[in-house]
GROMACS .gro file of C-alpha atoms in nm:
model
  255
    1UNK     CA    1   8.103   5.678   5.102
    2UNK     CA    2   8.170   6.059   4.899
    3UNK     CA    3   8.211   6.213   5.260
    4UNK     CA    4   8.545   5.993   5.380
    5UNK     CA    5   8.665   6.047   5.024
    6UNK     CA    6   8.619   6.403   5.014
    7UNK     CA    7   8.722   6.462   5.351
    8UNK     CA    8   9.030   6.238   5.263
    9UNK     CA    9   9.116   6.486   4.971
   10UNK     CA   10   9.092   6.813   5.178
   11UNK     CA   11   9.328   6.662   5.399
   12UNK     CA   12   9.577   6.581   5.106
   13UNK     CA   13   9.505   6.932   4.985
   14UNK     CA   14   9.595   7.098   5.299
   15UNK     CA   15   9.918   6.895   5.398
   16UNK     CA   16  10.045   7.016   5.048
   17UNK     CA   17   9.978   7.387   5.143
   18UNK     CA   18  10.183   7.301   5.466
   19UNK     CA   19  10.454   7.136   5.269
   20UNK     CA   20  10.457   7.449   5.076
   21UNK     CA   21  10.456   7.682   5.355
   22UNK     CA   22  10.704   7.480   5.569
   23UNK     CA   23  10.956   7.551   5.249
   24UNK     CA   24  10.856   7.898   5.258
   25UNK     CA   25  10.973   7.931   5.634
   26UNK     CA   26  11.330   7.697   5.559
   27UNK     CA   27  11.411   7.940   5.273
   28UNK     CA   28  11.296   8.290   5.411
   29UNK     CA   29  11.521   8.461   5.673
   30UNK     CA   30  11.250   8.479   5.902
   31UNK     CA   31  11.230   8.202   6.163
   32UNK     CA   32  10.933   7.972   6.160
   33UNK     CA   33  10.701   7.973   6.453
   34UNK     CA   34  10.754   7.747   6.755
   35UNK     CA   35  10.593   7.373   6.685
   36UNK     CA   36  10.353   7.354   6.909
   37UNK     CA   37  10.210   7.693   6.734
   38UNK     CA   38  10.224   7.548   6.403
   39UNK     CA   39  10.071   7.239   6.524
   40UNK     CA   40   9.758   7.445   6.648
   41UNK     CA   41   9.725   7.582   6.333
   42UNK     CA   42   9.731   7.226   6.146
   43UNK     CA   43   9.486   7.142   6.398
   44UNK     CA   44   9.250   7.453   6.372
   45UNK     CA   45   9.244   7.430   6.003
   46UNK     CA   46   9.142   7.072   6.004
   47UNK     CA   47   8.891   7.083   6.258
   48UNK     CA   48   8.607   6.896   6.082
   49UNK     CA   49   8.871   6.630   5.976
   50UNK     CA   50   8.959   6.604   6.329
   51UNK     CA   51   8.581   6.598   6.430
   52UNK     CA   52   8.544   6.309   6.149
   53UNK     CA   53   8.825   6.064   6.295
   54UNK     CA   54   8.699   6.116   6.620
   55UNK     CA   55   8.350   5.986   6.515
   56UNK     CA   56   8.524   5.693   6.355
   57UNK     CA   57   8.720   5.629   6.661
   58UNK     CA   58   8.393   5.611   6.858
   59UNK     CA   59   8.242   5.377   6.588
   60UNK     CA   60   8.498   5.168   6.622
   61UNK     CA   61   8.495   5.131   6.968
   62UNK     CA   62   8.096   5.029   6.962
   63UNK     CA   63   8.189   4.789   6.740
   64UNK     CA   64   8.437   4.632   6.950
   65UNK     CA   65   8.190   4.613   7.240
   66UNK     CA   66   7.912   4.513   7.027
   67UNK     CA   67   8.160   4.200   6.897
   68UNK     CA   68   8.281   4.096   7.266
   69UNK     CA   69   7.928   4.100   7.382
   70UNK     CA   70   7.830   3.878   7.053
   71UNK     CA   71   7.621   3.569   7.099
   72UNK     CA   72   7.850   3.221   7.160
   73UNK     CA   73   7.602   3.023   6.959
   74UNK     CA   74   7.859   2.800   6.819
   75UNK     CA   75   8.025   2.781   7.149
   76UNK     CA   76   7.700   2.672   7.311
   77UNK     CA   77   7.650   2.398   7.051
   78UNK     CA   78   7.993   2.229   7.121
   79UNK     CA   79   8.017   2.247   7.469
   80UNK     CA   80   7.671   2.337   7.584
   81UNK     CA   81   7.500   2.685   7.749
   82UNK     CA   82   7.740   2.624   8.087
   83UNK     CA   83   8.045   2.642   7.901
   84UNK     CA   84   7.964   2.872   7.673
   85UNK     CA   85   7.861   3.112   7.919
   86UNK     CA   86   8.172   3.085   8.137
   87UNK     CA   87   8.385   3.116   7.805
   88UNK     CA   88   8.205   3.475   7.745
   89UNK     CA   89   8.256   3.579   8.106
   90UNK     CA   90   8.658   3.523   8.074
   91UNK     CA   91   8.658   3.652   7.778
   92UNK     CA   92   8.520   3.974   7.898
   93UNK     CA   93   8.786   3.933   8.221
   94UNK     CA   94   8.502   3.890   8.442
   95UNK     CA   95   8.511   3.555   8.681
   96UNK     CA   96   8.279   3.329   8.808
   97UNK     CA   97   8.184   3.051   9.024
   98UNK     CA   98   8.036   2.689   8.962
   99UNK     CA   99   7.757   2.522   9.193
  100UNK     CA  100   7.904   2.343   9.469
  101UNK     CA  101   8.242   2.449   9.365
  102UNK     CA  102   8.456   2.657   9.600
  103UNK     CA  103   8.709   2.779   9.323
  104UNK     CA  104   8.671   3.111   9.121
  105UNK     CA  105   8.766   3.124   8.779
  106UNK     CA  106   8.878   3.452   8.683
  107UNK     CA  107   9.073   3.646   8.428
  108UNK     CA  108   9.354   3.852   8.504
  109UNK     CA  109   9.428   4.206   8.358
  110UNK     CA  110   9.587   4.045   8.034
  111UNK     CA  111   9.272   3.861   7.953
  112UNK     CA  112   9.451   3.550   8.007
  113UNK     CA  113   9.273   3.263   8.224
  114UNK     CA  114   9.276   2.906   8.323
  115UNK     CA  115   9.114   2.648   8.070
  116UNK     CA  116   9.046   2.434   8.329
  117UNK     CA  117   8.675   2.547   8.344
  118UNK     CA  118   8.609   2.329   8.039
  119UNK     CA  119   8.621   2.023   8.312
  120UNK     CA  120   8.318   2.113   8.456
  121UNK     CA  121   8.045   2.115   8.141
  122UNK     CA  122   7.687   2.101   8.215
  123UNK     CA  123   7.755   2.255   8.554
  124UNK     CA  124   7.570   2.586   8.608
  125UNK     CA  125   7.710   2.892   8.745
  126UNK     CA  126   7.595   3.016   9.121
  127UNK     CA  127   7.812   3.354   9.123
  128UNK     CA  128   7.891   3.557   8.869
  129UNK     CA  129   8.120   3.892   8.868
  130UNK     CA  130   8.151   4.116   8.587
  131UNK     CA  131   8.238   4.449   8.761
  132UNK     CA  132   8.403   4.688   8.529
  133UNK     CA  133   8.330   4.512   8.229
  134UNK     CA  134   8.159   4.603   7.899
  135UNK     CA  135   7.899   4.354   7.936
  136UNK     CA  136   7.571   4.483   7.764
  137UNK     CA  137   7.227   4.429   7.666
  138UNK     CA  138   7.302   4.200   7.422
  139UNK     CA  139   7.564   3.977   7.566
  140UNK     CA  140   7.352   3.935   7.896
  141UNK     CA  141   7.191   3.694   7.655
  142UNK     CA  142   7.485   3.448   7.670
  143UNK     CA  143   7.396   3.404   8.063
  144UNK     CA  144   7.022   3.366   7.978
  145UNK     CA  145   7.031   2.994   8.052
  146UNK     CA  146   7.190   3.007   8.394
  147UNK     CA  147   6.879   2.925   8.633
  148UNK     CA  148   7.108   2.897   8.913
  149UNK     CA  149   7.256   3.237   8.932
  150UNK     CA  150   7.251   3.332   9.287
  151UNK     CA  151   7.479   3.617   9.289
  152UNK     CA  152   7.532   3.895   9.006
  153UNK     CA  153   7.790   4.166   9.023
  154UNK     CA  154   7.781   4.474   8.766
  155UNK     CA  155   7.953   4.743   8.985
  156UNK     CA  156   8.109   4.976   8.750
  157UNK     CA  157   7.995   4.860   8.427
  158UNK     CA  158   7.976   5.141   8.177
  159UNK     CA  159   7.744   4.962   7.913
  160UNK     CA  160   7.454   4.830   8.170
  161UNK     CA  161   7.141   5.077   8.121
  162UNK     CA  162   6.783   5.041   8.193
  163UNK     CA  163   6.712   4.795   7.899
  164UNK     CA  164   6.976   4.572   8.082
  165UNK     CA  165   6.828   4.587   8.404
  166UNK     CA  166   6.478   4.544   8.261
  167UNK     CA  167   6.618   4.167   8.104
  168UNK     CA  168   6.768   4.048   8.448
  169UNK     CA  169   6.391   3.911   8.490
  170UNK     CA  170   6.545   3.602   8.335
  171UNK     CA  171   6.692   3.539   8.668
  172UNK     CA  172   6.383   3.587   8.892
  173UNK     CA  173   6.354   3.246   9.007
  174UNK     CA  174   6.721   3.232   9.126
  175UNK     CA  175   6.883   3.559   9.202
  176UNK     CA  176   6.951   3.670   9.550
  177UNK     CA  177   7.241   3.939   9.528
  178UNK     CA  178   7.277   4.183   9.281
  179UNK     CA  179   7.509   4.514   9.292
  180UNK     CA  180   7.470   4.772   9.021
  181UNK     CA  181   7.687   5.039   9.213
  182UNK     CA  182   7.844   5.293   9.012
  183UNK     CA  183   7.668   5.211   8.662
  184UNK     CA  184   7.660   5.550   8.501
  185UNK     CA  185   7.388   5.499   8.268
  186UNK     CA  186   7.124   5.332   8.500
  187UNK     CA  187   6.824   5.587   8.555
  188UNK     CA  188   6.511   5.584   8.820
  189UNK     CA  189   6.298   5.381   8.523
  190UNK     CA  190   6.553   5.081   8.527
  191UNK     CA  191   6.528   5.053   8.879
  192UNK     CA  192   6.152   5.006   8.859
  193UNK     CA  193   6.197   4.697   8.647
  194UNK     CA  194   6.408   4.518   8.945
  195UNK     CA  195   6.047   4.467   9.096
  196UNK     CA  196   6.060   4.135   8.905
  197UNK     CA  197   6.325   3.999   9.128
  198UNK     CA  198   6.101   3.847   9.420
  199UNK     CA  199   6.373   3.653   9.552
  200UNK     CA  200   6.649   3.930   9.578
  201UNK     CA  201   6.819   3.947   9.905
  202UNK     CA  202   7.089   4.204   9.883
  203UNK     CA  203   7.068   4.523   9.637
  204UNK     CA  204   7.377   4.771   9.592
  205UNK     CA  205   7.241   5.101   9.433
  206UNK     CA  206   7.505   5.293   9.555
  207UNK     CA  207   7.674   5.613   9.349
  208UNK     CA  208   7.415   5.604   9.073
  209UNK     CA  209   7.503   5.927   8.885
  210UNK     CA  210   7.168   5.904   8.701
  211UNK     CA  211   6.957   5.889   9.010
  212UNK     CA  212   6.819   6.258   9.080
  213UNK     CA  213   6.637   6.177   9.399
  214UNK     CA  214   6.841   5.888   9.575
  215UNK     CA  215   6.621   5.893   9.872
  216UNK     CA  216   6.292   5.863   9.739
  217UNK     CA  217   6.452   5.585   9.514
  218UNK     CA  218   6.542   5.357   9.784
  219UNK     CA  219   6.178   5.414   9.932
  220UNK     CA  220   6.057   5.287   9.649
  221UNK     CA  221   6.255   4.993   9.622
  222UNK     CA  222   6.214   4.909   9.972
  223UNK     CA  223   5.818   4.917   9.920
  224UNK     CA  224   5.871   4.711   9.599
  225UNK     CA  225   6.147   4.442   9.746
  226UNK     CA  226   6.048   4.448  10.127
  227UNK     CA  227   6.244   4.119  10.208
  228UNK     CA  228   6.530   4.304  10.020
  229UNK     CA  229   6.815   4.442  10.212
  230UNK     CA  230   6.920   4.793   9.983
  231UNK     CA  231   7.281   4.938  10.008
  232UNK     CA  232   7.289   5.297   9.912
  233UNK     CA  233   7.592   5.461  10.002
  234UNK     CA  234   7.742   5.793   9.818
  235UNK     CA  235   7.416   6.035   9.833
  236UNK     CA  236   7.432   6.033  10.249
  237UNK     CA  237   7.343   6.405  10.284
  238UNK     CA  238   7.021   6.362  10.005
  239UNK     CA  239   6.915   6.065  10.167
  240UNK     CA  240   6.848   6.199  10.496
  241UNK     CA  241   6.707   6.514  10.378
  242UNK     CA  242   6.467   6.310  10.142
  243UNK     CA  243   6.387   6.101  10.413
  244UNK     CA  244   6.302   6.381  10.655
  245UNK     CA  245   6.070   6.569  10.414
  246UNK     CA  246   5.868   6.224  10.309
  247UNK     CA  247   5.879   6.193  10.722
  248UNK     CA  248   5.696   6.503  10.759
  249UNK     CA  249   5.467   6.492  10.463
  250UNK     CA  250   5.331   6.137  10.626
  251UNK     CA  251   5.295   6.320  10.985
  252UNK     CA  252   5.092   6.585  10.797
  253UNK     CA  253   4.884   6.363  10.639
  254UNK     CA  254   4.785   6.209  11.009
  255UNK     CA  255   4.696   6.545  11.105
   0.00000   0.00000   0.00000
């Protein structure tokens, strides 16, 4: 509590000095420096204050993400786990389809959605698209009761990490298609946790920047999930090179 107070005090003191300097420039015959020069001087003198403000901004963003991924226990009590999961998905601007229903429910760019999904109480979800949303490990708990979930798209989700993938075992009896492409926080260790998804038929691991040896990772996934079709675009050169090296090693081992 003392640090923010001291920072605010320093900011007020420096603002007073800046006002005094501005008065000197206005009373002097010498023209003041350009606005951008004064702005740079102002920011330079307040480097640590700006750094603290950025830190506060980062903390506020993290709190906002945690708030969006809060457990919808109250909604679950009132409407059941299926409606609670549906509401959570729409609140994050995602989309879903109920079992046996052709219609998809989606939120628009402004976060608005059709409330007709409330008419399908006690109807589980079959397909969920959370691409480019801020779903995280905590928020995944809102989908835990979906035992009929076959398709899950997490493309480009910045909060999906290795811990998140480890928790996907809750869908091991139903999940058939999974898209985790373009997720920046996924590493090789997280992909190893997918071995629990024995029913998986399609897996997209394209363009994962946290994967250092994509060719070897794809080989590992193919061995863990032999019945699964692996899609891995975005590292074509590395895949060909690493597969070639693995083939050479195998041929040398046979000699």
